[in-house]
Short mmCIF file of C-alpha atoms and ligand atoms in Angstrom, two decimals:
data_model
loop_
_atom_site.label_atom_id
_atom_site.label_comp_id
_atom_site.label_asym_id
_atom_site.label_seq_id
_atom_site.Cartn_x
_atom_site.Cartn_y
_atom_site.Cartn_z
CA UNK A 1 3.12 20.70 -87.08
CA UNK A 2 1.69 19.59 -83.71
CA UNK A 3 2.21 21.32 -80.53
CA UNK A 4 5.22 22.00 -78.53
CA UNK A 5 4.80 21.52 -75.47
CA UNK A 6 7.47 21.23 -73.61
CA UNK A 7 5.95 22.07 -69.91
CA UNK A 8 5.81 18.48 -68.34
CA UNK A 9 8.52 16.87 -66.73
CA UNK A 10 8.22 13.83 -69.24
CA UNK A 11 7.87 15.68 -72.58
CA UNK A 12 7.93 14.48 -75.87
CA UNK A 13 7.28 16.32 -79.11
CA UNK A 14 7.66 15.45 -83.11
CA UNK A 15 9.36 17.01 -85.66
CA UNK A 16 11.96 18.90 -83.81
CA UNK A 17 15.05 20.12 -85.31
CA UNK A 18 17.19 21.29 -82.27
CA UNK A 19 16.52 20.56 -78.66
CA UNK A 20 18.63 22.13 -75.83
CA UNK A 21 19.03 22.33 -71.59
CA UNK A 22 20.89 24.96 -69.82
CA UNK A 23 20.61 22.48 -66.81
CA UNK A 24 18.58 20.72 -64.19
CA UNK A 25 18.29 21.19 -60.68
CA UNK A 26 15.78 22.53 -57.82
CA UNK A 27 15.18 25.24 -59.92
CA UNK A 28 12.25 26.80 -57.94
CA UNK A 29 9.73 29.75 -59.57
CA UNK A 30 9.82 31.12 -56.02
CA UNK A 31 13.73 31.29 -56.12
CA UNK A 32 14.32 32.86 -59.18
CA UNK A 33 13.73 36.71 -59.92
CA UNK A 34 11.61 37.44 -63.13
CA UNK A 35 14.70 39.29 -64.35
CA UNK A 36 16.78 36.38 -64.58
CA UNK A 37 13.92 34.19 -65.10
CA UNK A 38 13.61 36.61 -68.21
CA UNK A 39 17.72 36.38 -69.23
CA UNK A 40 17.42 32.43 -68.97
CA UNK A 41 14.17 32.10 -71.69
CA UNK A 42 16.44 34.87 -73.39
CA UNK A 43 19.60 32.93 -73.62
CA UNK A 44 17.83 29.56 -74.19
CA UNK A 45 15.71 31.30 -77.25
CA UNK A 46 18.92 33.08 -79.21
CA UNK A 47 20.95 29.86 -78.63
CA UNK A 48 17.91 27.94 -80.68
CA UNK A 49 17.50 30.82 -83.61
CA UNK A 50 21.15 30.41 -84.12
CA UNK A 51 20.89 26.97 -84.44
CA UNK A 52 17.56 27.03 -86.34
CA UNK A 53 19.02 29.54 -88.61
CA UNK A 54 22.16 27.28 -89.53
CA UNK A 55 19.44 24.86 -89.91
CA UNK A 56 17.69 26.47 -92.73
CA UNK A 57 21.20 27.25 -94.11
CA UNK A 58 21.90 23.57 -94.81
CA UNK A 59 24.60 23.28 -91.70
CA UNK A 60 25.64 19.90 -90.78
CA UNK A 61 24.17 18.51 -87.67
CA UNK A 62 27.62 18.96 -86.02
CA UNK A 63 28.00 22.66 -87.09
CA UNK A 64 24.56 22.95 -85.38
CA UNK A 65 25.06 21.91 -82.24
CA UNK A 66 28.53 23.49 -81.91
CA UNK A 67 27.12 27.01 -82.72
CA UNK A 68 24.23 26.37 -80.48
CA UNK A 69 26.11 24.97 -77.26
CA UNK A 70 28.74 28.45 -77.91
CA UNK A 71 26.19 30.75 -77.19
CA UNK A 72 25.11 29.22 -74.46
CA UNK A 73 28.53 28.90 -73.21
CA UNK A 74 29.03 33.00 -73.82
CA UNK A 75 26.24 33.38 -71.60
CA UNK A 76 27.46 34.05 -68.35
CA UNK A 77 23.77 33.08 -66.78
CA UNK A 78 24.76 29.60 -67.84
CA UNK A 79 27.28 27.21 -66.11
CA UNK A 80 29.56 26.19 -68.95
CA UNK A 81 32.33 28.53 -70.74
CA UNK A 82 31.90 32.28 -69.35
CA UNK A 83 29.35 31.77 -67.07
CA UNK A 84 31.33 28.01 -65.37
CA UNK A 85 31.36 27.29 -61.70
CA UNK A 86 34.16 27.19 -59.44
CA UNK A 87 36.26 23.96 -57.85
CA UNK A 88 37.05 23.92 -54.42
CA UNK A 89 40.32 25.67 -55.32
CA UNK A 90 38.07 28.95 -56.67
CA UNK A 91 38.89 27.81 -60.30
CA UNK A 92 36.62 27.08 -63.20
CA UNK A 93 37.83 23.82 -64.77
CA UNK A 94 35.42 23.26 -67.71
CA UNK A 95 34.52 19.93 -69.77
CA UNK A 96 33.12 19.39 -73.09
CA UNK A 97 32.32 16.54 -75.37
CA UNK A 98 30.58 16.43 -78.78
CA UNK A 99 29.48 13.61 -80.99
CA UNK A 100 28.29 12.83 -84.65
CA UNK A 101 25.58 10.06 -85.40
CA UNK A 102 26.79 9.44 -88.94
CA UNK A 103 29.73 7.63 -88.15
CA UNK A 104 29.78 7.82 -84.08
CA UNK A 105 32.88 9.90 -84.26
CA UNK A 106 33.29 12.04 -81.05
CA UNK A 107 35.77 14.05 -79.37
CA UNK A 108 36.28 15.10 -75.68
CA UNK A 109 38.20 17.52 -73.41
CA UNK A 110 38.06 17.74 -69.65
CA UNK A 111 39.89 19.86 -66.80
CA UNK A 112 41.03 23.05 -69.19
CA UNK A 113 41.10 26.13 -67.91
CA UNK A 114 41.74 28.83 -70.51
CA UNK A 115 39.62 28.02 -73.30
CA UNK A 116 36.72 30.76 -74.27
CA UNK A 117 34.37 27.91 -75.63
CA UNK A 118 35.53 24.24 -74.90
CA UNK A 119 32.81 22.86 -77.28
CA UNK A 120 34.74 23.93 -80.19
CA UNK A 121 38.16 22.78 -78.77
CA UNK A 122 35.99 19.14 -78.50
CA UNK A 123 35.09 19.40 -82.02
CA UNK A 124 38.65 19.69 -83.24
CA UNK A 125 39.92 16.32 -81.08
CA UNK A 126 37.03 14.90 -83.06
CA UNK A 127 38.40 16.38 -86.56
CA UNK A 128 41.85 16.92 -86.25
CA UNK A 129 43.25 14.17 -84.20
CA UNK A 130 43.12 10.60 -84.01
CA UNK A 131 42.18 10.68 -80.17
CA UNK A 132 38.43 11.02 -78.54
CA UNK A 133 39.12 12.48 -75.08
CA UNK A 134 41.92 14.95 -73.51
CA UNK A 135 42.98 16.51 -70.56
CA UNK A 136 44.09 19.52 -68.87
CA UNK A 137 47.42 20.70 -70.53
CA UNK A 138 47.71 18.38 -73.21
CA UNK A 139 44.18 19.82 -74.12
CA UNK A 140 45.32 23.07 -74.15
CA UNK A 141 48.39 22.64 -76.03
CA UNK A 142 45.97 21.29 -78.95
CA UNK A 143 43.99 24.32 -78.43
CA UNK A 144 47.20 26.56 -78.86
CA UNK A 145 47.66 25.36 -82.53
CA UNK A 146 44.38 25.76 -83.57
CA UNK A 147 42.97 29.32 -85.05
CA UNK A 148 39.83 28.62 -84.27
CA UNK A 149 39.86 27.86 -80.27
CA UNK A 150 39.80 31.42 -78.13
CA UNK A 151 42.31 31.51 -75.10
CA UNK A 152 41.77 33.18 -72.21
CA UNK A 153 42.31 33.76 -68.79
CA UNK A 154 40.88 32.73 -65.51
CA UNK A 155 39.35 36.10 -64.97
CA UNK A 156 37.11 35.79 -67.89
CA UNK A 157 35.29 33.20 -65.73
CA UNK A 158 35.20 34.62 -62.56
CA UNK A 159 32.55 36.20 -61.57
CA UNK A 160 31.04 37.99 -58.15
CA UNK A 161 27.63 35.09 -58.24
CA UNK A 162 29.88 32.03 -58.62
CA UNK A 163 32.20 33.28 -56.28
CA UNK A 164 29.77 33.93 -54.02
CA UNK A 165 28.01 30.31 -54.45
CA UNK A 166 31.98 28.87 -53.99
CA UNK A 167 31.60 31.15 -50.75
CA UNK A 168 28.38 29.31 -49.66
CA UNK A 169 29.51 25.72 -50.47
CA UNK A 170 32.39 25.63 -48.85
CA UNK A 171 30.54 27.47 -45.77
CA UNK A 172 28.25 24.37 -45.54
CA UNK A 173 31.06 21.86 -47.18
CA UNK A 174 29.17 20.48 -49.95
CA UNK A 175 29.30 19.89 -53.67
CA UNK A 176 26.12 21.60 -55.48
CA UNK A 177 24.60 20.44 -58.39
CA UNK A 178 20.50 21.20 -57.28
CA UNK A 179 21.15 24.23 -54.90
CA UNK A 180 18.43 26.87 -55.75
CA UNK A 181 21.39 28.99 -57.36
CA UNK A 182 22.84 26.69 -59.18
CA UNK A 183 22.71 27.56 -63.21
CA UNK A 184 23.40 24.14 -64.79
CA UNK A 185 25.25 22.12 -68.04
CA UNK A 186 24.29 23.29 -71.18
CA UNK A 187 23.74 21.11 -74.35
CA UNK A 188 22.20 20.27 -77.23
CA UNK A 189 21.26 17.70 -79.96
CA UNK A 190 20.14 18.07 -83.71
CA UNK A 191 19.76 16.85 -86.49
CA UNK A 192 20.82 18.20 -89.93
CA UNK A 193 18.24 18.46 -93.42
CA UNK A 194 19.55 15.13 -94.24
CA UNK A 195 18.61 13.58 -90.83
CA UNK A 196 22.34 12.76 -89.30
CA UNK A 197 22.69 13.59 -85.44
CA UNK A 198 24.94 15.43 -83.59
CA UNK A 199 25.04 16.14 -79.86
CA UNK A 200 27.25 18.55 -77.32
CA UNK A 201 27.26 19.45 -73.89
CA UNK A 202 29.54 21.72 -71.79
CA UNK A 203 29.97 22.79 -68.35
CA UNK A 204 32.18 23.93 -65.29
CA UNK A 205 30.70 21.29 -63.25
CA UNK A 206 29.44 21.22 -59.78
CA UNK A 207 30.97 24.12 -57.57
CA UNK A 208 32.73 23.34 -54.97
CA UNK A 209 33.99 19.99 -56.64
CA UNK A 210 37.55 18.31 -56.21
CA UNK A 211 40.09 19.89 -58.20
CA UNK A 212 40.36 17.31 -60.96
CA UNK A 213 36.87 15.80 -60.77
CA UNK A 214 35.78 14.98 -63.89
CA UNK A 215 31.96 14.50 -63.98
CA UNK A 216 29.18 12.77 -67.08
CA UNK A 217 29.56 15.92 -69.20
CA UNK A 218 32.67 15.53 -71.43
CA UNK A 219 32.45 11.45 -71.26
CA UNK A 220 31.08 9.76 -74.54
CA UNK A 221 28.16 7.35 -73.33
CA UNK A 222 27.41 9.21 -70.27
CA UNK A 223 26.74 12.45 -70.74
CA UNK A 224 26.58 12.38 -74.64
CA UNK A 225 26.11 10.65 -76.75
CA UNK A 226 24.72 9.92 -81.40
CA UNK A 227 23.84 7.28 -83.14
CA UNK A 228 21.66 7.72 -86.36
CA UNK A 229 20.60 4.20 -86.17
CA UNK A 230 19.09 5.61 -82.39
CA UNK A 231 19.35 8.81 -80.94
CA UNK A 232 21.86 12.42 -80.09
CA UNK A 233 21.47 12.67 -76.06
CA UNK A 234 22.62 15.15 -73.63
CA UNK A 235 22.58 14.93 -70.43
CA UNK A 236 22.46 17.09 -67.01
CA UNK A 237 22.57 15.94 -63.64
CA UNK A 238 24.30 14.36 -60.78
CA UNK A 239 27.39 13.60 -63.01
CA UNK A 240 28.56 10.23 -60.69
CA UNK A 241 25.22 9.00 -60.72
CA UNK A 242 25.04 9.55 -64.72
CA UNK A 243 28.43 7.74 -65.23
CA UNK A 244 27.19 5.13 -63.30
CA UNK A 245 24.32 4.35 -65.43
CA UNK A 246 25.86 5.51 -68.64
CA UNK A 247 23.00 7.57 -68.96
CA UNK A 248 23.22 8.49 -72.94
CA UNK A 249 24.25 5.61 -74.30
CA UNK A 250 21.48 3.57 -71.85
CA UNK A 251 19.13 5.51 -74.05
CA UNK A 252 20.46 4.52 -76.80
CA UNK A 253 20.67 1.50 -76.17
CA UNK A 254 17.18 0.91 -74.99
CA UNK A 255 15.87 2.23 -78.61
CA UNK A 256 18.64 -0.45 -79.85
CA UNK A 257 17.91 -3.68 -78.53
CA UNK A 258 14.15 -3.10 -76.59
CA UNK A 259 13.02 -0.78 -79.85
CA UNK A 260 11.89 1.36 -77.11
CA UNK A 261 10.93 5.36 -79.04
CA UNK A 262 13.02 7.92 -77.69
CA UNK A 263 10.61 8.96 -75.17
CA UNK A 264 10.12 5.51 -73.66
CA UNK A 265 13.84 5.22 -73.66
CA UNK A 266 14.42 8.36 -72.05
CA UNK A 267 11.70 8.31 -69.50
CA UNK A 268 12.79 5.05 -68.36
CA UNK A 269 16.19 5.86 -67.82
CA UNK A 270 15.56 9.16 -65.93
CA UNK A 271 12.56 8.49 -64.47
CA UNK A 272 13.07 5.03 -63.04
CA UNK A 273 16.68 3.77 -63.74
CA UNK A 274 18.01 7.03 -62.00
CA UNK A 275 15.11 7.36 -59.81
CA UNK A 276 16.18 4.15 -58.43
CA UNK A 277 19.82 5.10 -58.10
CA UNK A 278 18.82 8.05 -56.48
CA UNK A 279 20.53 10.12 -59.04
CA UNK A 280 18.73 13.37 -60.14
CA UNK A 281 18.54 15.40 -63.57
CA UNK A 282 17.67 14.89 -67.30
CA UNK A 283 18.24 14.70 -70.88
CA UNK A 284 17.55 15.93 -73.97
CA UNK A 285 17.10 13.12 -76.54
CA UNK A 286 16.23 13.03 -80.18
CA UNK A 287 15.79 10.82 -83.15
CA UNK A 288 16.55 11.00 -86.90
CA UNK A 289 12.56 11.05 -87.55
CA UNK A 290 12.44 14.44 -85.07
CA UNK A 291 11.09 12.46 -82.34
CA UNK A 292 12.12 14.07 -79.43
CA UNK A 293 12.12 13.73 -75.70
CA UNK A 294 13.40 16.34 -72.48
CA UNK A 295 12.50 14.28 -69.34
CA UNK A 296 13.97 15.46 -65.72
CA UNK A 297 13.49 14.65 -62.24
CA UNK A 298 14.85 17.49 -60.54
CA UNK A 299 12.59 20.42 -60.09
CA UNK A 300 13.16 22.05 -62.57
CA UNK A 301 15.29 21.99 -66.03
CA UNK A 302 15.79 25.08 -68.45
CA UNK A 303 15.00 23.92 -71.96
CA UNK A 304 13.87 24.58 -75.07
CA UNK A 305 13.04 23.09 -78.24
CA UNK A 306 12.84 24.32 -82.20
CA UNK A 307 10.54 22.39 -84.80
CA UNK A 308 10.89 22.63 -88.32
CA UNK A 309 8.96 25.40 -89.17
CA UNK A 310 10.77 27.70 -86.40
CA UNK A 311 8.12 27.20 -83.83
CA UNK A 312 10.07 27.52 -80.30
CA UNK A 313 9.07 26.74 -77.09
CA UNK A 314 11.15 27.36 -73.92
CA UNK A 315 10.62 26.02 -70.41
CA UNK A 316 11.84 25.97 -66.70
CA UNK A 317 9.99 24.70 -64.19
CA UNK A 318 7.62 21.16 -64.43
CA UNK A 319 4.66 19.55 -63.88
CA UNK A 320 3.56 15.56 -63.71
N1 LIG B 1 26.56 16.84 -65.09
C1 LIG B 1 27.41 17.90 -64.59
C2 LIG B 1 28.50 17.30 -63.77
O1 LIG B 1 28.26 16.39 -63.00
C3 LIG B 1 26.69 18.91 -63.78
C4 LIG B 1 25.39 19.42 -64.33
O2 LIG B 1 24.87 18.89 -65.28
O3 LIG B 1 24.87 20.41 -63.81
O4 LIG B 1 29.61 17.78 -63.84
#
């Protein structure tokens, strides 16, 4: 097994089963308090053992990252499910998408605001409808026929920090993505004993954003994206700027046509394609082979990664 690490802003590793991000942004060491420095490498490590664990069970990749992206969206430390921002009308408005590298099938939900874990209500557009992406009530109509999806209401997402950071924003009439308190996207991508890929990501967003802004998360091609033949990808970041450049599927495609690896793939698209955009964030990307790759060009980008034989690493901050 070689090494895993992760610490670099351009790191690749081999043999990885499940690679996740909590989010990216100018995550600074000075600006974060060792407790919840402590609860983020906490969160990021049970979301991968529950992952790994369906792993060694013989899950499907899909099953994976579902189960993986839900704890991280119970995590209120996170910004996706419990733990989402707040739109500029002080309501979390969450978006999820999830897709399957056998047979590219993917499904999508944007702009709901009473479902416990969107990832899951993503997974059933993708298996129990004909569609790919929905929206706000139509959404959550689905979601009221289905046993599986949790309803809730807006006070399960509300809490005193993101309230505050609404507070802040609106104070200095901007949309974060990279302020210091800002608690990012999560996602993840894996792939399954028999090498498919699957990939997820879910979030509330930026705070402070239009009501009815829908960013790169829950769009197929931007902000995730599977292909066996190539890559899963999920992405964090500026979402306009990762629409723009269709950041996951780029990455994809770049291993496609150029026969780029993953890592040359994704470095190029974050580090320069972005770069030159002057859109910030990263990705997690990672092959069929276990060839995988978590570049970012913010300051920082929680992550973590589990290989085959359970080793773990987690990471925040980076280096060049
Ligand atoms: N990409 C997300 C969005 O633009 C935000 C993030 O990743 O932090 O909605």
């Amino acid at each position: 097994m070689g090494n895993l690490d992760i610490s670099r802003n351009d790191a690749a590793v081999v043999d990885a089963v499940l690679v996740i991000h909590g989010g990216a942004g100018t995550i600074l060491e000075e600006n974060l308090t060792a407790a919840r420095e402590a609860a983020c490498y906490a969160g990021l490590e049970k979301a991968l053992k529950v992952g790994y664990a369906l792993w060694q069970a013989g899950a499907d990749a899909l099953s994976i990252v579902e189960a993986t992206v839900r704890v991280l969206e119970d995590d209120p430390i996170f910004n996706a499910g419990r733990g989402a921002v707040l739109n500029d009308q002080g309501i979390a408005e969450l978006d999820a998408s999830i897709m399957r590298g056998v047979d590219r099938m993917a499904g999508a939900i944007t702009g709901v605001t009473t479902i416990k874990n969107p990832i899951t209500l993503a997974r059933a557009v993708l298996e129990k409808t004909s569609f790919v992406f929905l929206s706000g009530l139509g959404a959550e109509e689905l979601a009221a026929t289905l046993e599986e999806v949790e309803i809730v209401g807006q006070d399960y997402f509300f809490t005193d920090e993101r309230w505050k950071q609404l507070q802040a924003q609106r104070a200095s009439n901007s949309v974060s993505l990279s302020e210091d308190n800002k608690f990012g996207t999560v996602g993840a991508v894996a792939r399954c004993k028999e090498n498919h890929l699957a990939a997820a990501t879910s979030t509330g967003g930026m705070t402070n954003k239009r009501h009815g802004r829908i960013g790169d998360s829950p769009m197929i091609g931007a902000g995730t994206w599977a292909d066996d033949a190539t890559c899963a990808v999920s992405a964090t970041g500026h979402g306009e700027f990762f629409i723009r450049a269709a950041v996951a599927h780029e990455i994809s495609a770049r291993m496609r046509h150029a026969k780029e690896s993953v890592s040359v793939a994704a470095d190029g698209v974050i580090h320069e394609e972005l770069m030159t955009m002057g859109g910030s964030g990263g990705v997690i990307a990672l092959a069929a082979n276990g060839d995988a790759a978590l570049p970012f060009n913010t300051a920082g980008m929680y992550r973590g990664v589990i290989a085959a034989d359970g080793t773990l690493a987690t990471a925040i901050y980076g280096k060049r």
